[in-house]
mmCIF file of C-alpha atoms in Angstrom:
data_model
loop_
_atom_site.group_PDB
_atom_site.id
_atom_site.type_symbol
_atom_site.label_atom_id
_atom_site.label_comp_id
_atom_site.label_asym_id
_atom_site.label_seq_id
_atom_site.Cartn_x
_atom_site.Cartn_y
_atom_site.Cartn_z
ATOM 1 C CA MET A 15 -37.309 -28.234 11.546
ATOM 2 C CA ASP A 16 -35.040 -26.607 9.072
ATOM 3 C CA THR A 17 -33.377 -23.967 11.370
ATOM 4 C CA THR A 18 -31.676 -22.292 8.368
ATOM 5 C CA ALA A 19 -35.121 -21.094 7.408
ATOM 6 C CA LEU A 20 -35.937 -19.443 10.724
ATOM 7 C CA ARG A 21 -36.070 -15.645 11.096
ATOM 8 C CA ARG A 22 -33.626 -15.006 13.866
ATOM 9 C CA TYR A 23 -33.661 -12.363 16.640
ATOM 10 C CA LEU A 24 -31.176 -11.709 19.318
ATOM 11 C CA LEU A 25 -32.262 -10.664 22.790
ATOM 12 C CA ILE A 26 -29.378 -9.527 25.098
ATOM 13 C CA ASN A 27 -29.706 -9.227 28.845
ATOM 14 C CA PRO A 28 -27.017 -6.648 29.488
ATOM 15 C CA ASN A 29 -26.653 -7.619 33.120
ATOM 16 C CA THR A 30 -25.083 -10.925 34.440
ATOM 17 C CA ASN A 31 -28.277 -12.126 36.285
ATOM 18 C CA ALA A 32 -29.343 -15.277 34.526
ATOM 19 C CA LEU A 33 -32.739 -15.177 36.391
ATOM 20 C CA THR A 34 -33.516 -11.934 34.506
ATOM 21 C CA THR A 35 -32.567 -13.589 31.304
ATOM 22 C CA GLN A 36 -34.922 -16.561 32.172
ATOM 23 C CA ARG A 37 -37.737 -14.169 33.134
ATOM 24 C CA LEU A 38 -37.559 -12.375 29.743
ATOM 25 C CA SER A 39 -37.406 -15.763 27.952
ATOM 26 C CA ASP A 40 -40.425 -17.160 29.815
ATOM 27 C CA VAL A 41 -42.455 -14.129 28.938
ATOM 28 C CA LEU A 42 -41.494 -13.661 25.374
ATOM 29 C CA GLN A 43 -40.820 -17.137 24.072
ATOM 30 C CA PRO A 44 -44.609 -18.253 24.169
ATOM 31 C CA GLN A 45 -45.445 -15.263 21.841
ATOM 32 C CA LEU A 46 -43.178 -16.226 19.098
ATOM 33 C CA PRO A 47 -44.900 -17.075 15.875
ATOM 34 C CA PRO A 48 -44.013 -19.902 13.719
ATOM 35 C CA GLY A 49 -40.660 -19.682 11.913
ATOM 36 C CA VAL A 50 -39.184 -17.280 14.420
ATOM 37 C CA LEU A 51 -36.269 -17.980 16.772
ATOM 38 C CA LEU A 52 -35.379 -15.686 19.798
ATOM 39 C CA ASP A 53 -31.878 -16.284 20.892
ATOM 40 C CA VAL A 54 -31.772 -15.039 24.399
ATOM 41 C CA GLN A 55 -28.308 -14.223 25.847
ATOM 42 C CA THR A 56 -26.860 -13.043 29.153
ATOM 43 C CA ALA A 57 -23.953 -10.571 29.477
ATOM 44 C CA ARG A 58 -20.588 -12.283 30.047
ATOM 45 C CA PHE A 59 -19.424 -9.479 32.432
ATOM 46 C CA GLY A 60 -20.741 -6.470 34.321
ATOM 47 C CA ALA A 61 -23.140 -5.969 37.051
ATOM 48 C CA PRO A 62 -25.959 -8.491 38.285
ATOM 49 C CA TYR A 63 -28.175 -5.376 38.106
ATOM 50 C CA ILE A 64 -27.849 -2.105 36.372
ATOM 51 C CA ALA A 65 -28.433 0.478 38.903
ATOM 52 C CA CYS A 66 -26.290 3.431 38.200
ATOM 53 C CA GLU A 67 -24.376 5.334 35.461
ATOM 54 C CA ALA A 68 -21.171 3.234 35.834
ATOM 55 C CA SER A 69 -22.990 -0.205 35.550
ATOM 56 C CA HIS A 70 -24.974 1.294 32.638
ATOM 57 C CA ALA A 71 -21.659 2.093 30.810
ATOM 58 C CA VAL A 72 -20.200 -1.277 31.313
ATOM 59 C CA ALA A 73 -23.581 -2.846 30.258
ATOM 60 C CA ALA A 74 -23.192 -1.114 26.856
ATOM 61 C CA HIS A 75 -19.756 -2.810 26.425
ATOM 62 C CA ALA A 76 -21.284 -5.991 27.472
ATOM 63 C CA CYS A 77 -24.003 -5.714 24.816
ATOM 64 C CA LEU A 78 -21.413 -5.090 22.006
ATOM 65 C CA ASP A 79 -19.552 -8.239 23.229
ATOM 66 C CA VAL A 80 -22.559 -10.425 23.028
ATOM 67 C CA TRP A 81 -23.298 -9.140 19.632
ATOM 68 C CA THR A 82 -19.823 -9.629 18.306
ATOM 69 C CA GLU A 83 -19.809 -13.219 19.558
ATOM 70 C CA HIS A 84 -23.280 -13.883 18.049
ATOM 71 C CA ARG A 85 -22.181 -12.292 14.777
ATOM 72 C CA GLY A 86 -19.106 -14.470 14.423
ATOM 73 C CA THR A 87 -21.283 -17.708 14.603
ATOM 74 C CA PRO A 88 -21.956 -19.133 11.055
ATOM 75 C CA GLY A 89 -25.604 -19.100 10.115
ATOM 76 C CA ASN A 90 -26.673 -16.471 12.624
ATOM 77 C CA ALA A 91 -27.781 -13.651 10.342
ATOM 78 C CA LEU A 92 -30.232 -11.570 12.425
ATOM 79 C CA ALA A 93 -33.666 -9.983 11.664
ATOM 80 C CA GLY A 94 -33.256 -7.726 14.789
ATOM 81 C CA VAL A 95 -31.682 -7.083 18.166
ATOM 82 C CA LEU A 96 -33.468 -6.280 21.404
ATOM 83 C CA ILE A 97 -31.644 -4.932 24.338
ATOM 84 C CA GLY A 98 -33.256 -6.379 27.414
ATOM 85 C CA CYS A 99 -32.881 -3.633 29.777
ATOM 86 C CA PHE A 100 -35.161 -0.603 30.549
ATOM 87 C CA GLY A 101 -32.461 1.883 29.985
ATOM 88 C CA ASP A 102 -31.074 0.565 26.479
ATOM 89 C CA PRO A 103 -27.302 0.526 27.232
ATOM 90 C CA GLY A 104 -25.509 0.501 24.040
ATOM 91 C CA LEU A 105 -28.511 1.334 21.844
ATOM 92 C CA PHE A 106 -26.846 3.936 19.612
ATOM 93 C CA ALA A 107 -23.624 1.910 19.261
ATOM 94 C CA LEU A 108 -25.436 -1.289 18.330
ATOM 95 C CA ARG A 109 -27.641 0.551 16.005
ATOM 96 C CA GLU A 110 -24.623 1.949 14.215
ATOM 97 C CA VAL A 111 -22.765 -1.325 13.717
ATOM 98 C CA SER A 112 -25.582 -3.701 13.163
ATOM 99 C CA GLY A 113 -26.993 -4.288 9.661
ATOM 100 C CA CYS A 114 -30.482 -4.928 11.229
ATOM 101 C CA PRO A 115 -32.997 -3.004 13.425
ATOM 102 C CA VAL A 116 -32.188 -2.526 17.019
ATOM 103 C CA THR A 117 -34.355 -1.331 19.899
ATOM 104 C CA GLY A 118 -34.342 -1.581 23.609
ATOM 105 C CA LEU A 119 -37.098 -1.952 26.144
ATOM 106 C CA ALA A 120 -37.217 1.661 27.001
ATOM 107 C CA GLU A 121 -37.299 3.027 23.409
ATOM 108 C CA ALA A 122 -39.752 0.467 22.364
ATOM 109 C CA SER A 123 -42.146 1.360 25.336
ATOM 110 C CA PHE A 124 -41.751 5.082 24.421
ATOM 111 C CA ILE A 125 -42.839 4.259 20.848
ATOM 112 C CA GLN A 126 -46.015 2.416 22.014
ATOM 113 C CA ALA A 127 -46.801 4.804 24.819
ATOM 114 C CA SER A 128 -46.532 7.920 22.601
ATOM 115 C CA THR A 129 -49.308 6.618 20.430
ATOM 116 C CA GLN A 130 -51.729 7.171 23.402
ATOM 117 C CA GLY A 131 -50.490 10.601 24.452
ATOM 118 C CA PRO A 132 -48.350 11.695 27.394
ATOM 119 C CA PHE A 133 -47.084 8.877 29.437
ATOM 120 C CA ALA A 134 -45.579 8.035 32.779
ATOM 121 C CA ILE A 135 -42.961 5.476 33.867
ATOM 122 C CA VAL A 136 -42.965 3.268 36.927
ATOM 123 C CA THR A 137 -39.625 1.483 37.652
ATOM 124 C CA GLY A 138 -37.419 0.276 40.468
ATOM 125 C CA GLY A 139 -34.171 2.002 41.534
ATOM 126 C CA GLU A 140 -34.035 5.678 42.516
ATOM 127 C CA ARG A 141 -30.911 6.398 40.361
ATOM 128 C CA TRP A 142 -32.814 5.571 37.231
ATOM 129 C CA LYS A 143 -35.022 8.783 37.153
ATOM 130 C CA PRO A 144 -32.232 11.125 35.765
ATOM 131 C CA MET A 145 -30.978 8.316 33.456
ATOM 132 C CA LEU A 146 -34.431 7.761 31.903
ATOM 133 C CA GLN A 147 -35.249 11.504 31.697
ATOM 134 C CA ARG A 148 -32.113 11.823 29.652
ATOM 135 C CA LEU A 149 -32.829 8.839 27.464
ATOM 136 C CA ALA A 150 -36.296 10.097 26.687
ATOM 137 C CA ILE A 151 -35.013 13.466 25.650
ATOM 138 C CA SER A 152 -32.280 11.949 23.441
ATOM 139 C CA LEU A 153 -34.795 9.733 21.774
ATOM 140 C CA GLY A 154 -37.187 12.571 21.082
ATOM 141 C CA TYR A 155 -39.886 11.709 23.784
ATOM 142 C CA GLY A 156 -38.956 14.200 26.440
ATOM 143 C CA ALA A 157 -42.008 16.351 25.900
ATOM 144 C CA GLN A 158 -44.378 13.311 26.151
ATOM 145 C CA LEU A 159 -42.816 12.009 29.453
ATOM 146 C CA ARG A 160 -45.123 13.336 31.994
ATOM 147 C CA HIS A 161 -43.799 11.524 35.230
ATOM 148 C CA ILE A 162 -41.358 8.983 36.450
ATOM 149 C CA GLU A 163 -42.232 7.240 39.622
ATOM 150 C CA THR A 164 -39.436 5.236 41.176
ATOM 151 C CA VAL A 165 -39.758 2.823 43.999
ATOM 152 C CA ALA A 166 -37.009 2.214 46.520
ATOM 153 C CA PRO A 167 -36.483 -1.449 45.823
ATOM 154 C CA THR A 168 -34.464 -2.212 42.775
ATOM 155 C CA GLY A 169 -35.737 -4.243 40.005
ATOM 156 C CA ALA A 170 -33.642 -7.063 41.187
ATOM 157 C CA ALA A 171 -35.311 -6.879 44.648
ATOM 158 C CA LEU A 172 -38.779 -6.630 43.111
ATOM 159 C CA GLN A 173 -38.084 -9.757 40.941
ATOM 160 C CA ALA A 174 -36.955 -11.606 44.047
ATOM 161 C CA ASN A 175 -40.149 -10.932 45.947
ATOM 162 C CA PRO A 176 -43.330 -11.004 43.768
ATOM 163 C CA GLU A 177 -45.662 -10.346 46.681
ATOM 164 C CA MET A 178 -43.754 -7.266 47.757
ATOM 165 C CA ALA A 179 -43.485 -6.160 44.240
ATOM 166 C CA ILE A 180 -47.243 -6.257 43.639
ATOM 167 C CA ARG A 181 -47.931 -4.213 46.629
ATOM 168 C CA CYS A 182 -45.187 -1.653 46.018
ATOM 169 C CA LEU A 183 -45.836 -1.296 42.255
ATOM 170 C CA SER A 184 -49.632 -1.038 42.705
ATOM 171 C CA GLN A 185 -49.200 2.075 44.791
ATOM 172 C CA ALA A 186 -46.532 3.426 42.375
ATOM 173 C CA CYS A 187 -48.808 2.996 39.417
ATOM 174 C CA GLN A 188 -51.756 4.859 41.394
ATOM 175 C CA ASN A 189 -49.431 7.529 42.072
ATOM 176 C CA ALA A 190 -48.178 7.848 38.555
ATOM 177 C CA ALA A 191 -51.751 7.918 37.191
ATOM 178 C CA GLN A 192 -52.318 11.102 38.972
ATOM 179 C CA SER A 193 -49.888 12.853 36.704
ATOM 180 C CA GLY A 194 -52.493 12.857 33.904
ATOM 181 C CA ALA A 195 -50.606 10.372 31.778
ATOM 182 C CA ALA A 196 -52.611 8.519 29.226
ATOM 183 C CA SER A 197 -50.546 5.312 29.894
ATOM 184 C CA ILE A 198 -47.953 4.000 32.224
ATOM 185 C CA ILE A 199 -44.845 2.065 31.260
ATOM 186 C CA LEU A 200 -43.825 -0.693 33.821
ATOM 187 C CA GLY A 201 -40.187 -0.578 32.999
ATOM 188 C CA GLY A 202 -37.634 -3.208 33.802
ATOM 189 C CA ALA A 203 -36.648 -6.544 32.404
ATOM 190 C CA GLY A 204 -37.154 -8.129 35.975
ATOM 191 C CA LEU A 205 -40.694 -6.746 35.817
ATOM 192 C CA ALA A 206 -41.672 -8.557 32.587
ATOM 193 C CA GLY A 207 -45.058 -9.955 32.842
ATOM 194 C CA TYR A 208 -46.313 -7.702 35.809
ATOM 195 C CA ALA A 209 -48.297 -5.273 33.752
ATOM 196 C CA ARG A 210 -50.984 -7.940 33.287
ATOM 197 C CA LEU A 211 -51.038 -8.646 37.033
ATOM 198 C CA LEU A 212 -51.285 -4.931 37.955
ATOM 199 C CA GLN A 213 -53.750 -3.739 35.405
ATOM 200 C CA ALA A 214 -56.705 -4.226 37.584
ATOM 201 C CA HIS A 215 -55.099 -1.790 40.248
ATOM 202 C CA CYS A 216 -54.402 0.986 37.750
ATOM 203 C CA PRO A 217 -56.905 3.291 36.145
ATOM 204 C CA VAL A 218 -54.875 3.817 32.921
ATOM 205 C CA PRO A 219 -53.399 1.208 30.563
ATOM 206 C CA LEU A 220 -50.175 -0.236 31.645
ATOM 207 C CA ILE A 221 -47.454 -1.159 29.149
ATOM 208 C CA ASP A 222 -45.075 -4.050 29.775
ATOM 209 C CA SER A 223 -41.601 -2.933 28.554
ATOM 210 C CA ALA A 224 -40.588 -6.480 27.676
ATOM 211 C CA GLN A 225 -43.695 -7.071 25.545
ATOM 212 C CA ALA A 226 -43.330 -3.669 23.965
ATOM 213 C CA GLY A 227 -39.744 -4.420 23.036
ATOM 214 C CA TRP A 228 -40.682 -7.509 21.128
ATOM 215 C CA GLU A 229 -43.770 -6.183 19.537
ATOM 216 C CA VAL A 230 -41.936 -3.170 18.185
ATOM 217 C CA LEU A 231 -38.881 -4.958 16.982
ATOM 218 C CA HIS A 232 -40.916 -7.935 15.376
ATOM 219 C CA GLY A 233 -43.594 -5.482 14.020
ATOM 220 C CA GLN A 234 -40.824 -3.585 12.226
ATOM 221 C CA LEU A 235 -41.586 -0.388 14.055
ATOM 222 C CA ALA A 236 -38.062 -0.082 15.554
ATOM 223 C CA PRO A 237 -35.827 2.513 13.831
ATOM 224 C CA LYS A 238 -33.902 1.116 10.858
ATOM 225 C CA ALA A 239 -30.057 0.598 10.833
ATOM 226 C CA PRO A 240 -28.331 3.366 9.125
ATOM 227 C CA THR A 241 -26.438 1.057 7.011
ATOM 228 C CA ASP A 242 -27.054 -2.312 5.142
ATOM 229 C CA HIS A 243 -23.862 -3.754 6.549
ATOM 230 C CA ASP A 244 -22.486 -4.532 9.937
ATOM 231 C CA GLY A 245 -19.178 -4.084 11.698
ATOM 232 C CA PHE A 246 -17.146 -1.549 13.664
ATOM 233 C CA TYR A 247 -15.829 1.658 12.261
ATOM 234 C CA ALA A 248 -12.797 1.868 14.532
ATOM 235 C CA PRO A 249 -9.685 -0.273 15.300
ATOM 236 C CA TRP A 250 -9.376 -1.617 18.747
ATOM 237 C CA VAL A 251 -6.736 -2.455 21.103
ATOM 238 C CA GLY A 252 -7.022 -5.069 23.903
ATOM 239 C CA LEU A 253 -10.422 -6.378 22.891
ATOM 240 C CA PRO A 254 -11.486 -9.742 21.582
ATOM 241 C CA PRO A 255 -10.722 -10.599 17.923
ATOM 242 C CA ALA A 256 -14.386 -10.240 16.994
ATOM 243 C CA PHE A 257 -14.127 -6.537 17.664
ATOM 244 C CA ILE A 258 -11.475 -6.022 15.002
ATOM 245 C CA GLN A 259 -13.940 -6.829 12.144
ATOM 246 C CA VAL A 260 -14.969 -3.710 10.303
ATOM 247 C CA PRO A 261 -17.572 -3.329 7.610
ATOM 248 C CA ASP A 262 -16.626 -3.066 3.879
ATOM 249 C CA LYS A 263 -17.413 0.665 3.852
ATOM 250 C CA VAL A 264 -15.736 2.634 6.585
ATOM 251 C CA ASN A 265 -16.525 6.193 7.436
ATOM 252 C CA PRO A 266 -13.319 8.075 8.030
ATOM 253 C CA GLY A 267 -14.702 9.886 11.154
ATOM 254 C CA ASN A 268 -13.375 12.849 12.689
#
């Protein structure tokens, strides 16, 4: 196969857990149409599971790090970038510097769910609730987000114990359905593929955040990049050389 003719996408797992990366790959790779390559990469540093504000902030840096390394490889022009975390760390930064569409699992799920009316979220990790509320508001979906149902086990714990995950998430989905939501997003990279398994236990449609991410990005529903070039707008100190590259046209900033 002539790989130069492939349409290339980059999927970044912003945590350091290779099992999460593998789960995303296992769910999404079989769905790729001919002529499409999905390069799945794991963060080189940060937390094995993004569970709080601090790990989310570091994950944003890790996303930029993966993108700069990929960008520096000859022949790797990208058709799009998908952030493989239901929290979209680095979304706005990556969209600013990338000359291609960028979305994350959360934003893509919001885009899909909003077409059906008000929606709810089921996810692992109690600290995620205020973080997701803030993200929904910043992306313009705050009014449509009806309810967030978090379960005590983290996404990593749910991924490690599928039987427990099915029991726990089934009840959570039933609780979320009582909010009046027209659909429920099952959010989390570690929960990729679970929506199909849980649909029979839920009275409203379930949205798999990983599947939504790919469908929105590949279907060209993701918000477009603000520019037609890529690169950083600021000089850096103490970061790898790839971060020093800037676009041809640089906004002066404030």
